[in-house]
Coordinates of C-alpha atoms in Angstrom, one line a residue:
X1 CA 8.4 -30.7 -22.8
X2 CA 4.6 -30.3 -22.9
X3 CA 3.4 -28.1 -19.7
X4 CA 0.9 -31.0 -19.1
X5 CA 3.2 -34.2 -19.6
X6 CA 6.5 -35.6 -17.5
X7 CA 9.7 -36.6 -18.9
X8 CA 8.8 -40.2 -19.4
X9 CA 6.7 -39.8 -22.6
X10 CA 3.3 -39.4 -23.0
X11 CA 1.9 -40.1 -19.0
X12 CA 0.4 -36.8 -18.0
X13 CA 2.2 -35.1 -15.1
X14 CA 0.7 -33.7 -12.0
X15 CA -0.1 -29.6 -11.6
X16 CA 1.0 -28.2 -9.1
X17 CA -1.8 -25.2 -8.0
X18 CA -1.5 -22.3 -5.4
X19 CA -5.2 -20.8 -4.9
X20 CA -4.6 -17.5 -3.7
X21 CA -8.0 -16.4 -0.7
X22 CA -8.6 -13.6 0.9
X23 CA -8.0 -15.2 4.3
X24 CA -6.1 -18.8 3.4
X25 CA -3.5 -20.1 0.3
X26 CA -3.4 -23.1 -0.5
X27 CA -0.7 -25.0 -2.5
X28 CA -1.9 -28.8 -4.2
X29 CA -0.5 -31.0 -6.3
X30 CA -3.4 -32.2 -8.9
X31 CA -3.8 -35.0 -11.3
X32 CA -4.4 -33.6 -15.1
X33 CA -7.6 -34.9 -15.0
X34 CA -8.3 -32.4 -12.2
X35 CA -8.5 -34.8 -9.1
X36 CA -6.7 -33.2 -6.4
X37 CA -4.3 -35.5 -4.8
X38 CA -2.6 -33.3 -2.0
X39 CA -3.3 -30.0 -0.5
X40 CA -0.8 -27.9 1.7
X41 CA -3.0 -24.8 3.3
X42 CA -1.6 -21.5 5.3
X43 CA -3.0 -18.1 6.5
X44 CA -2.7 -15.8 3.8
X45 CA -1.0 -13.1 6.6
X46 CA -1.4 -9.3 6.6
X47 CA 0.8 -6.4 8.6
X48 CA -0.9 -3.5 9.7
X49 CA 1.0 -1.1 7.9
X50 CA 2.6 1.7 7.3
X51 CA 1.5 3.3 4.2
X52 CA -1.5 0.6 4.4
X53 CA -2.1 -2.9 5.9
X54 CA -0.5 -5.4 3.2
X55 CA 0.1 -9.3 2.8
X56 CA 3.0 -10.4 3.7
X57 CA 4.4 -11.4 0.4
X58 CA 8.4 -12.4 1.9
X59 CA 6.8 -14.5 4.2
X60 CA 4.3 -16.4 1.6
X61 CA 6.9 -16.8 -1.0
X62 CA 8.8 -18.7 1.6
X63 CA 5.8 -21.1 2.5
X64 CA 5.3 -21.2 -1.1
X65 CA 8.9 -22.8 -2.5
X66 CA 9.7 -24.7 0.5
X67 CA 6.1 -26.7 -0.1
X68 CA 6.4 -27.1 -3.7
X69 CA 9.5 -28.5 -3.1
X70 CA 8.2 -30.8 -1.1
X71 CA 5.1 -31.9 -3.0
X72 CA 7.6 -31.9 -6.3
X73 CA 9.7 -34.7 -4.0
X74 CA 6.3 -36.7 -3.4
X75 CA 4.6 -36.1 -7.0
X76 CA 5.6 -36.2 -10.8
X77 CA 5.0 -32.4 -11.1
X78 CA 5.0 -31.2 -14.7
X79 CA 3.5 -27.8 -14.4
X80 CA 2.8 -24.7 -11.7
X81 CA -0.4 -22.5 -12.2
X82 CA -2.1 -19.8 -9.7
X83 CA -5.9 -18.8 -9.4
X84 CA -6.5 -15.7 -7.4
X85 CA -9.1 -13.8 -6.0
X86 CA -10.0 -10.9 -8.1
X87 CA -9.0 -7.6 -5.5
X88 CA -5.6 -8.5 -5.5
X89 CA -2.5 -6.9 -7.8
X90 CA 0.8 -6.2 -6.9
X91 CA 3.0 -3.3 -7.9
X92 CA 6.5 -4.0 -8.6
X93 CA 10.0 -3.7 -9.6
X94 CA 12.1 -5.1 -12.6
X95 CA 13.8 -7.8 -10.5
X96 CA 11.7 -10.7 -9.3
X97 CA 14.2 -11.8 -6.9
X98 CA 14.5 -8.1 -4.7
X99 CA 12.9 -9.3 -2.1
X100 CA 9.9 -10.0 -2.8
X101 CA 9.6 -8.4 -5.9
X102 CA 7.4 -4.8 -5.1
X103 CA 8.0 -1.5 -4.7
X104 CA 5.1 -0.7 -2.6
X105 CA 3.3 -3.5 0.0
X106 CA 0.1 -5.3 -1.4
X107 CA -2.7 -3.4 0.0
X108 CA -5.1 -5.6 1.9
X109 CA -8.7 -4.6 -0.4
X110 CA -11.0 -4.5 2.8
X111 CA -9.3 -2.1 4.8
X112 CA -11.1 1.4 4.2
X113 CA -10.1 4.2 2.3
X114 CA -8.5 7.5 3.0
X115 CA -11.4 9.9 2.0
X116 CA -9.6 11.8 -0.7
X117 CA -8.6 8.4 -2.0
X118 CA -12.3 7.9 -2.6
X119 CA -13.6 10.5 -3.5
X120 CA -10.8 11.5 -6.2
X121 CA -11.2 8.1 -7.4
X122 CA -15.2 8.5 -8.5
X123 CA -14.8 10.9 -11.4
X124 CA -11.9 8.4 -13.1
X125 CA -13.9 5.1 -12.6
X126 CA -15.6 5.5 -16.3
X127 CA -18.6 3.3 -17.3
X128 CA -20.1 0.3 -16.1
X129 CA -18.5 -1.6 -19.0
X130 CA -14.7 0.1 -18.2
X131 CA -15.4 -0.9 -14.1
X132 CA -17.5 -4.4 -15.4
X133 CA -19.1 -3.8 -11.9
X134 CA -20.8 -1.2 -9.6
X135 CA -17.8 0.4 -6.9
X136 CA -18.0 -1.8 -4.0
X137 CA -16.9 -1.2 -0.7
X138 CA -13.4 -0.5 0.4
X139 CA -10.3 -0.6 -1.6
X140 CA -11.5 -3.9 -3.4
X141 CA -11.0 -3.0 -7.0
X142 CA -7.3 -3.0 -8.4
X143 CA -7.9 0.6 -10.6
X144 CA -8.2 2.3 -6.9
X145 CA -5.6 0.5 -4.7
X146 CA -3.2 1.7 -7.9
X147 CA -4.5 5.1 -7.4
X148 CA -4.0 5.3 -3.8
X149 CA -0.5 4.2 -4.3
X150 CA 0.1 6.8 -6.8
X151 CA -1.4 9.5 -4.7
X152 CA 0.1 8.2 -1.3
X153 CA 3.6 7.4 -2.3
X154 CA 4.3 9.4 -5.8
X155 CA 7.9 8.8 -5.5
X156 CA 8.2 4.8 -5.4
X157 CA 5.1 4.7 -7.9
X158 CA 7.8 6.0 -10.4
X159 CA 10.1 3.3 -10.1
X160 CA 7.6 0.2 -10.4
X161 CA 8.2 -1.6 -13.7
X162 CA 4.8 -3.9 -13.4
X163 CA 1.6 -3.7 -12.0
X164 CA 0.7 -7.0 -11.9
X165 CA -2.5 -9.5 -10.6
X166 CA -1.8 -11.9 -8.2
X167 CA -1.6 -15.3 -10.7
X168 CA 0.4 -13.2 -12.7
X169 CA 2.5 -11.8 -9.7
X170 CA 3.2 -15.3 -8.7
X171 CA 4.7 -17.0 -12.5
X172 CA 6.4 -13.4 -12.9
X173 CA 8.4 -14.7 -9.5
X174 CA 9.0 -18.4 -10.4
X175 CA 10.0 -18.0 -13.9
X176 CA 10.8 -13.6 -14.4
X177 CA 8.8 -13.4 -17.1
X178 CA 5.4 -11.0 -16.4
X179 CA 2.1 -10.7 -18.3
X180 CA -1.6 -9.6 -18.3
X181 CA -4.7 -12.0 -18.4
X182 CA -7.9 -11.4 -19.5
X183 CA -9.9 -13.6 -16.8
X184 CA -7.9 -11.8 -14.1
X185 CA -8.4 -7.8 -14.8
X186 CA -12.0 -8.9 -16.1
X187 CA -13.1 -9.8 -12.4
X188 CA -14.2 -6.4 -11.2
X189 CA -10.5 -4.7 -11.8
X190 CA -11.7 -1.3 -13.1
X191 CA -9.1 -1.6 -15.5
X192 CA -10.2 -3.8 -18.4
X193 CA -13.3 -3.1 -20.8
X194 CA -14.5 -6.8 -20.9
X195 CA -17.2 -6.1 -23.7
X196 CA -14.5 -4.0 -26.2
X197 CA -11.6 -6.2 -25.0
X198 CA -9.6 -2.7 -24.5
X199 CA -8.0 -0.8 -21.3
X200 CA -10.5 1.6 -18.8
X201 CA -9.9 5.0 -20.2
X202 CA -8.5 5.3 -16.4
X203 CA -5.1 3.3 -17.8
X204 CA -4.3 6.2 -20.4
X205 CA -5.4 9.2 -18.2
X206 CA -3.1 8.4 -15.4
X207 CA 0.1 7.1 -17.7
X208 CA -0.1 3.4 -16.3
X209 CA 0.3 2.0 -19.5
X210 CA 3.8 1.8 -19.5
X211 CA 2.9 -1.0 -16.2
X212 CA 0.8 -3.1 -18.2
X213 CA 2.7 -5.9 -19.7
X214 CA 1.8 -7.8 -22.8
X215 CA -1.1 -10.3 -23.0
X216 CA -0.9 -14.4 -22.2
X217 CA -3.0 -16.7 -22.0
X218 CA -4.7 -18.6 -19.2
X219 CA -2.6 -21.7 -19.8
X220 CA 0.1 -20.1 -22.0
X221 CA 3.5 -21.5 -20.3
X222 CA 5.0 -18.5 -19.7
X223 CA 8.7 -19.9 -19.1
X224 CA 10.6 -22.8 -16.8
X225 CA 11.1 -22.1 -13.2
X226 CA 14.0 -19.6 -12.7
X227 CA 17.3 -21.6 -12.0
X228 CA 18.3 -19.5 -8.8
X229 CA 14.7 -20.6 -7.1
X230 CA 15.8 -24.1 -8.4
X231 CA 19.0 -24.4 -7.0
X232 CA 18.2 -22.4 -4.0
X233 CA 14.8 -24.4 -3.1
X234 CA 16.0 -28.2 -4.7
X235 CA 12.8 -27.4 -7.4
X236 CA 12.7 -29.8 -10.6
X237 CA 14.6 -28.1 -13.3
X238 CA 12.3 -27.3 -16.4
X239 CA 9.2 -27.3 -14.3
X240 CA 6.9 -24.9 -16.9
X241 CA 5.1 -21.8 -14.9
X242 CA 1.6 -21.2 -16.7
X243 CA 0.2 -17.7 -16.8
X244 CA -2.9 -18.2 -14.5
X245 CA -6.2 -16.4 -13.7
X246 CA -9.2 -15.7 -11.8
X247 CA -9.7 -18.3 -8.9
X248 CA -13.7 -17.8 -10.0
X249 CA -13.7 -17.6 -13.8
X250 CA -11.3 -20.6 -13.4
X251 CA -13.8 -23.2 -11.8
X252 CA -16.2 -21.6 -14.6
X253 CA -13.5 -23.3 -16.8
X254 CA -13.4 -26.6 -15.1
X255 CA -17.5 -27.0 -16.1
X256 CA -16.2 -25.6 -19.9
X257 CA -13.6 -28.9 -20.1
X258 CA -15.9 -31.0 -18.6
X259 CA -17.9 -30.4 -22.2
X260 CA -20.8 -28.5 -20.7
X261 CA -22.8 -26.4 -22.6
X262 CA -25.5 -23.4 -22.0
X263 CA -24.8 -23.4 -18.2
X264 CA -24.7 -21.3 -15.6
X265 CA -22.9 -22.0 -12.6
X266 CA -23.2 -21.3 -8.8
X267 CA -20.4 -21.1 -6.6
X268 CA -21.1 -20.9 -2.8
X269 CA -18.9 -19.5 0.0
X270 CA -18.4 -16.5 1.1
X271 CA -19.5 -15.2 -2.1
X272 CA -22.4 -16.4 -3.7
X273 CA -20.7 -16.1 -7.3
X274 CA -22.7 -17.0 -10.6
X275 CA -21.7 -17.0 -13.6
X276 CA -23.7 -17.5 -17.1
X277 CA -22.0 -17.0 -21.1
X278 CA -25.2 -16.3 -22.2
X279 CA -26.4 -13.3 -20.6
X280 CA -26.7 -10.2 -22.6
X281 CA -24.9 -7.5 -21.4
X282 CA -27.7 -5.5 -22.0
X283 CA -29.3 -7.4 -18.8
X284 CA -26.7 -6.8 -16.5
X285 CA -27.8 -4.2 -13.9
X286 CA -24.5 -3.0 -11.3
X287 CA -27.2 -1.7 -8.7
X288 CA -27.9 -5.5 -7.7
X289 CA -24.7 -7.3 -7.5
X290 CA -23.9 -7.7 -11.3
X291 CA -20.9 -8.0 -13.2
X292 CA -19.7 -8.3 -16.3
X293 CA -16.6 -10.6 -16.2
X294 CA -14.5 -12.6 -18.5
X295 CA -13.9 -16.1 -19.1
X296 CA -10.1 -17.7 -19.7
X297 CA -10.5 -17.0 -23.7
X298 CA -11.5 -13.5 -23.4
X299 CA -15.3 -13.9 -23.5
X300 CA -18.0 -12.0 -21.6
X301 CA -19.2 -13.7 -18.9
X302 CA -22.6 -12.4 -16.9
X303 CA -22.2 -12.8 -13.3
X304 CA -23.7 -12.0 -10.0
X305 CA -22.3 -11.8 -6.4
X306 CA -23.8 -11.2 -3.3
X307 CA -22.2 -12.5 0.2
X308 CA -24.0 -15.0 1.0
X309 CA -22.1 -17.2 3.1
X310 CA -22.0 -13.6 5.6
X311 CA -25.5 -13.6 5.1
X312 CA -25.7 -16.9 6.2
X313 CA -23.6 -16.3 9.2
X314 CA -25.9 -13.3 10.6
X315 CA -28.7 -15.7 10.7
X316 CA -27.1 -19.2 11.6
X317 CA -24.8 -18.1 14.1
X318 CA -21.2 -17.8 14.2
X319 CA -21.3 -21.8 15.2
X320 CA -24.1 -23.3 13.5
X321 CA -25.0 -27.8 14.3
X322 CA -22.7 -29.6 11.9
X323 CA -25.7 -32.0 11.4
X324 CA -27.6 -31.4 8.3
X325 CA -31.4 -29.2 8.7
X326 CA -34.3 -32.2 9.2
X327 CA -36.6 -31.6 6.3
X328 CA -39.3 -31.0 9.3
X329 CA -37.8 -28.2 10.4
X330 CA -38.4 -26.7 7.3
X331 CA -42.2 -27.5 6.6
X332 CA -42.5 -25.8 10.3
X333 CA -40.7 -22.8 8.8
X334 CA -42.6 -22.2 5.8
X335 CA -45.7 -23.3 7.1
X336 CA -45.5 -20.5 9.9
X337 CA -44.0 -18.2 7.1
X338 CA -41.1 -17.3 9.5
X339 CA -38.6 -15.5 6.8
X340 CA -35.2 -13.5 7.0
X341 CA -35.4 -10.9 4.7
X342 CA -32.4 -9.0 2.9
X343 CA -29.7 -7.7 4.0
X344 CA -28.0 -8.3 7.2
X345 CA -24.2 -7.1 6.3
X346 CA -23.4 -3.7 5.2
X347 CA -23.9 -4.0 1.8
X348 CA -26.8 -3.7 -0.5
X349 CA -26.1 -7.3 -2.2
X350 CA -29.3 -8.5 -4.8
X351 CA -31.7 -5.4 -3.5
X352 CA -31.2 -1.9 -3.5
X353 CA -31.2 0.0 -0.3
X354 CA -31.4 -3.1 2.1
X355 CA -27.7 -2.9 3.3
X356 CA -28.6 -3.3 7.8
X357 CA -31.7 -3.7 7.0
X358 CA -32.0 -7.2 7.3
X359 CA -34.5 -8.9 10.3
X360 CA -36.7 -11.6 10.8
X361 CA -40.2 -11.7 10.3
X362 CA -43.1 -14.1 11.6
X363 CA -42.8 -16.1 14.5
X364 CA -39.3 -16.5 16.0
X365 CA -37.1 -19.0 15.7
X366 CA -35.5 -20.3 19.3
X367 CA -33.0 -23.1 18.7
X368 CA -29.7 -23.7 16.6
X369 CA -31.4 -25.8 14.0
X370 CA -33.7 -23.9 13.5
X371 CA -31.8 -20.5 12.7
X372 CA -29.9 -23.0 10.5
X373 CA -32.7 -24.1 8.8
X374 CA -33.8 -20.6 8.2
X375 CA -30.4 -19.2 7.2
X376 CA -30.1 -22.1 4.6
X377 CA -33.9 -21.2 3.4
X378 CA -32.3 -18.1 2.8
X379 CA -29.4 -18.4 0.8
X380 CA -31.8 -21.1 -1.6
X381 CA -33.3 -18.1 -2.4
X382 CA -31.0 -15.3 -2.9
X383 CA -29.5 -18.2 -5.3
X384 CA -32.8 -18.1 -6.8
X385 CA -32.5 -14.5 -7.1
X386 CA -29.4 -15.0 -9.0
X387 CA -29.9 -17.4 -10.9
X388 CA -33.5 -15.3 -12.4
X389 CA -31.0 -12.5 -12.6
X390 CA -28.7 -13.7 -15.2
X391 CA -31.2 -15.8 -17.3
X392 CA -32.8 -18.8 -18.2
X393 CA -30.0 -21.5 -19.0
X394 CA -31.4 -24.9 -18.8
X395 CA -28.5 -26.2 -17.0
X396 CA -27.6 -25.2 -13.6
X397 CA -24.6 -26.4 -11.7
X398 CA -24.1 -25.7 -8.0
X399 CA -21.0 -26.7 -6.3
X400 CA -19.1 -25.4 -2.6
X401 CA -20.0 -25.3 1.0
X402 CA -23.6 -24.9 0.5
X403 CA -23.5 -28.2 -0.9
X404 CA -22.6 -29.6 2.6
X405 CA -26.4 -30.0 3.1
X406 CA -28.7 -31.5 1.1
X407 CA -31.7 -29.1 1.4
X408 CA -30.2 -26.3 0.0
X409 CA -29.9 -27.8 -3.7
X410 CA -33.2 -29.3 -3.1
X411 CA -34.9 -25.9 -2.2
X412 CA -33.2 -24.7 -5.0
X413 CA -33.8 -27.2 -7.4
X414 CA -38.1 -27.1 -6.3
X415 CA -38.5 -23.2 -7.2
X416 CA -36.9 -23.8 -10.5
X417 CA -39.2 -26.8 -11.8
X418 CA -38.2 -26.1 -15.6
X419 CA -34.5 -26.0 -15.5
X420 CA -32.1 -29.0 -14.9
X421 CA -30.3 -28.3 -11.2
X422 CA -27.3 -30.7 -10.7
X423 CA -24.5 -30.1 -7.9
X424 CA -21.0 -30.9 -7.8
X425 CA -19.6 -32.2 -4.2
X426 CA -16.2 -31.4 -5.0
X427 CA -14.6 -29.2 -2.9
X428 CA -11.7 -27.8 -5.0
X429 CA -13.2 -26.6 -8.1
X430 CA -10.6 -23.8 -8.3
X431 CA -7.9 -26.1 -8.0
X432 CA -9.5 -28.5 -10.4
X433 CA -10.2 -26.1 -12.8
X434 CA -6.2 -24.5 -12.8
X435 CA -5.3 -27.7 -13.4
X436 CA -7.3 -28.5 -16.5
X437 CA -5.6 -25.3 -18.0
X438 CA -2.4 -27.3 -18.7
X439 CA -4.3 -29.8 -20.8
X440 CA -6.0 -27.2 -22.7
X441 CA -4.2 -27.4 -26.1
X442 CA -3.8 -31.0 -26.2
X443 CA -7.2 -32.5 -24.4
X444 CA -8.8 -34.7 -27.5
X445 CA -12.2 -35.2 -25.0
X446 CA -14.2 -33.8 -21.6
X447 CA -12.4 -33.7 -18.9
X448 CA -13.6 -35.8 -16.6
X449 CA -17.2 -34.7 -13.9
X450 CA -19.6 -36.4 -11.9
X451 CA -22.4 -34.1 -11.1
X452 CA -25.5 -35.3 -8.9
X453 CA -29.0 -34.8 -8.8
X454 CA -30.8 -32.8 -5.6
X455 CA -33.5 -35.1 -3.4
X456 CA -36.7 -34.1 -4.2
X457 CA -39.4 -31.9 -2.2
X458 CA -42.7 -33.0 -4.6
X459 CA -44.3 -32.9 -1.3
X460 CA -43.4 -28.9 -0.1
X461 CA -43.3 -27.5 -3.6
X462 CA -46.4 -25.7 -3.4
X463 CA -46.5 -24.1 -0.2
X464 CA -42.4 -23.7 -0.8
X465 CA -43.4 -21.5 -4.3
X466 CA -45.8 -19.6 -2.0
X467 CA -43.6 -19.0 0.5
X468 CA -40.7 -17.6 -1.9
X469 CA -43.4 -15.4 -3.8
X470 CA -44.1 -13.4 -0.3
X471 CA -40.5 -13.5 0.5
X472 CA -39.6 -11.6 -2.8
X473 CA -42.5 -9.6 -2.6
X474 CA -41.1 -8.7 0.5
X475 CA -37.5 -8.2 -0.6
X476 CA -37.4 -6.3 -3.4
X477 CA -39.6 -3.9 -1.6
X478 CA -37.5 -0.6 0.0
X479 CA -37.2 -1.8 3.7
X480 CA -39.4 1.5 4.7
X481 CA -42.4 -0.5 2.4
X482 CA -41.9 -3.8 4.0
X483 CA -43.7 -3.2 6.7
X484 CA -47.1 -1.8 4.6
X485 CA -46.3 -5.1 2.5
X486 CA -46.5 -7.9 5.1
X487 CA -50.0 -6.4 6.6
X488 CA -51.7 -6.0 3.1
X489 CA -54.4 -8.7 4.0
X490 CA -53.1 -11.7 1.9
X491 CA -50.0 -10.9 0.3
X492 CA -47.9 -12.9 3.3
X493 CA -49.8 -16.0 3.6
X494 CA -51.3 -16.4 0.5

């Protein structure tokens, strides 16, 4: 049976997608033509430890068969995929159904490391194009959490069979049989050379090649559900379990079916993710937030993160109004060049040597709407930022919670007059995106995708394209220069 059809012919069947976060997972049942027709959502739970804190991976698989089981009861579900987040890889044994499959807990990526962890880790981390990314904070990248498990817990390292990523993890539970995927250890893993399409030199110098297993891809059907989690959970019998990848690269996929061409895209969230095929690599710089990634088929991809939607927070509140920022509130904003310059978290993000250094400059903003207006002014332009980063692709697409109001594509679309910005409304673009994957081989046209055009701000563009020049000005500076900056006569209000 095709992975992307139901036993009654040729009617395509549903997919059935768990999108693996940080914080939730979320299990839906989605048409082939990527409309999402049910989604089933739980905390993604983490114990404190000992050796390190860890996701509960007993407790998940649980949630996890008992709600396929009951969306396989309520839809025709031909086919199981997984998009994860790219910090997450799980160590374990030879028997997918010993608990829940490990040898040693799933570390929890933002919980710090020991000391000797990180510094013993620095020398091993080889070049930019073996990491595809600068070392970010914590134990985010899956080359270090393997080496603190090998230098915590020596003894149970030697008895893991696979070293898995979390789509991966997943199908290797369902259906027992385990594989590596390109899209996956290309997102900032440390432990695949994206540009060469070979292993970090780290894989050979500390023996973990033996945990690697062979490549599949994206879509591949890897096997059939395994018959104990069938008879067990009352789970359709041949239900195919695809191979899966990154949660990010995969909603770059979704744009790829859709028949898109020359693009880069813009995901919004937490992350501020973008991703272009047609950036050199030679462009990429890891000092602001660039990576190198790979798409499903193995291809570079350019991209840029920065956490925006943290950004975002610092400056809107932790509650921000639910009503969308009155275009007024803006003119008043720019006019009185009231900005928030970079960076508020504890990371460096676009610029260099801004991490705490973030503040507000000009006169003050006083009410909610306000800081929300100005927080949203904010993230337009660190996607901006991003967008200038990775290059000059006629085509933009922007799509997540951004989207939620209409000024930020607007702002967006007005500082970029010679580019085509479009947006996508959809909320599940990773879900979306997984699900396409089963009708890879056998789609015969685009996939369908409505994408709309931003309102227009004719009326602010120039005094918005002075403003942004004296907010980069201002940003890319070193904070200790910012202040010399804003009182050269002219350079703030133009």
């Amino acid at each position: 049976m095709d992975a992307a059809t139901n036993d009654h012919g040729n009617a395509p069947a549903t997919v059935a997608v768990l999108d693996v976060g940080k914080t939730n997972v979320k299990l839906s049942a989605v048409e082939a033509g990527g409309t999402v027709v049910e989604t089933l959502s739980v905390p993604n739970p983490v114990l404190p430890g000992p050796p390190w804190r860890h996701h509960n991976l007993k407790s998940l698989s649980e949630w996890v068969l008992e709600m396929l089981a009951g969306l396989a009861r309520r839809h025709p579900l031909g086919a199981f995929v997984t998009a994860g987040h790219g910090s997450g890889g799980v160590l374990t044994g030879a028997d997918p159904d010993a608990g829940d499959g490990t040898v040693l807990p799933m570390i929890d990526y933002e919980q710090p490391l020991p000391a000797a962890v990180r510094d013993g880790y620095v020398p091993l981390a080889g070049s930019f194009l073996d990491r595809g990314s600068a070392t970010m904070h914590a134990a985010t990248h899956q080359a270090r959490q393997l080496y603190w498990m090998q230098q915590r817990e020596p003894r149970a390292f030697s008895q893991a069979r696979w070293y898995l990523g979390l789509p991966q993890y997943w199908a290797w539970r369902l259906c027992g049989v385990a594989a590596s995927e390109t899209s996956f250890l290309g997102a900032q893993s440390h432990l695949w050379n994206v540009a060469e399409r070979r292993w970090a030199p780290i894989v050979a110098h500390l023996g973990w090649e033996r945990l690697m297993p062979p490549f599949a891809k994206a879509w591949q059907p890897l096997g059939a559900m395994r018959p104990e989690l069938v008879r067990r959970f009352s789970l359709p019998e041949g239900l195919r379990v695809l191979t899966g990848g990154h949660d990010s690269s995969l909603n770059h996929y979704r744009y790829h079916a859709a028949g898109l061409q020359d693009f880069t895209v813009i995901s919004t969230g937490t992350w501020i993710v973008g991703f272009s095929g047609s950036t050199p690599i030679t462009r990429l710089d890891e000092h602001r937030g660039m990576t190198l990634n790979s798409d499903v088929f193995g291809n570079p991809l350019g991209g840029i993160l920065t956490m925006g939607g943290r950004e975002f927070s610092h400056i809107a509140g932790i509650d921000p109004p639910a009503d969308d920022v009155p275009v007024e509130i803006l003119k008043r904003l720019i006019a009185q060049q009231t900005m928030a310059l970079p960076s508020f978290g504890d990371d460096d993000g676009l610029f260099p040597g801004s991490a705490g250094a973030g503040r507000i400059l000009g006169p003050p903003v006083h009410t909610a709407m306000e800081r929300k207006a100005l927080a949203l002014l904010y993230c337009a332009l660190l996607t901006v930022e991003c967008l200038e980063a990775l290059g000059d692709d006629r085509l933009v697409v922007l799509d997540g919670s951004f989207l939620r109001d209409p000024l930020y594509a607007a702002v967006v679309a007005a500082l970029l007059p010679g580019r085509r910005v479009r947006f996508n409304l959809d909320t599940h673009g990773v879900a979306s995106g997984a699900a396409l994957l089963a009708r890879q081989e056998a789609r015969r046209q685009p996939a369908p995708l409505i994408l709309s055009e931003p309102i227009e701000l004719a009326a602010l563009e120039t005094e918005l394209a002075r403003y942004a020049a004296a907010w980069w000005s201002l940003a890319r500076a070193a904070p200790r220069l910012r202040d010399d900056i804003e009182n050269t006569k002219g350079s703030f209000h133009g």
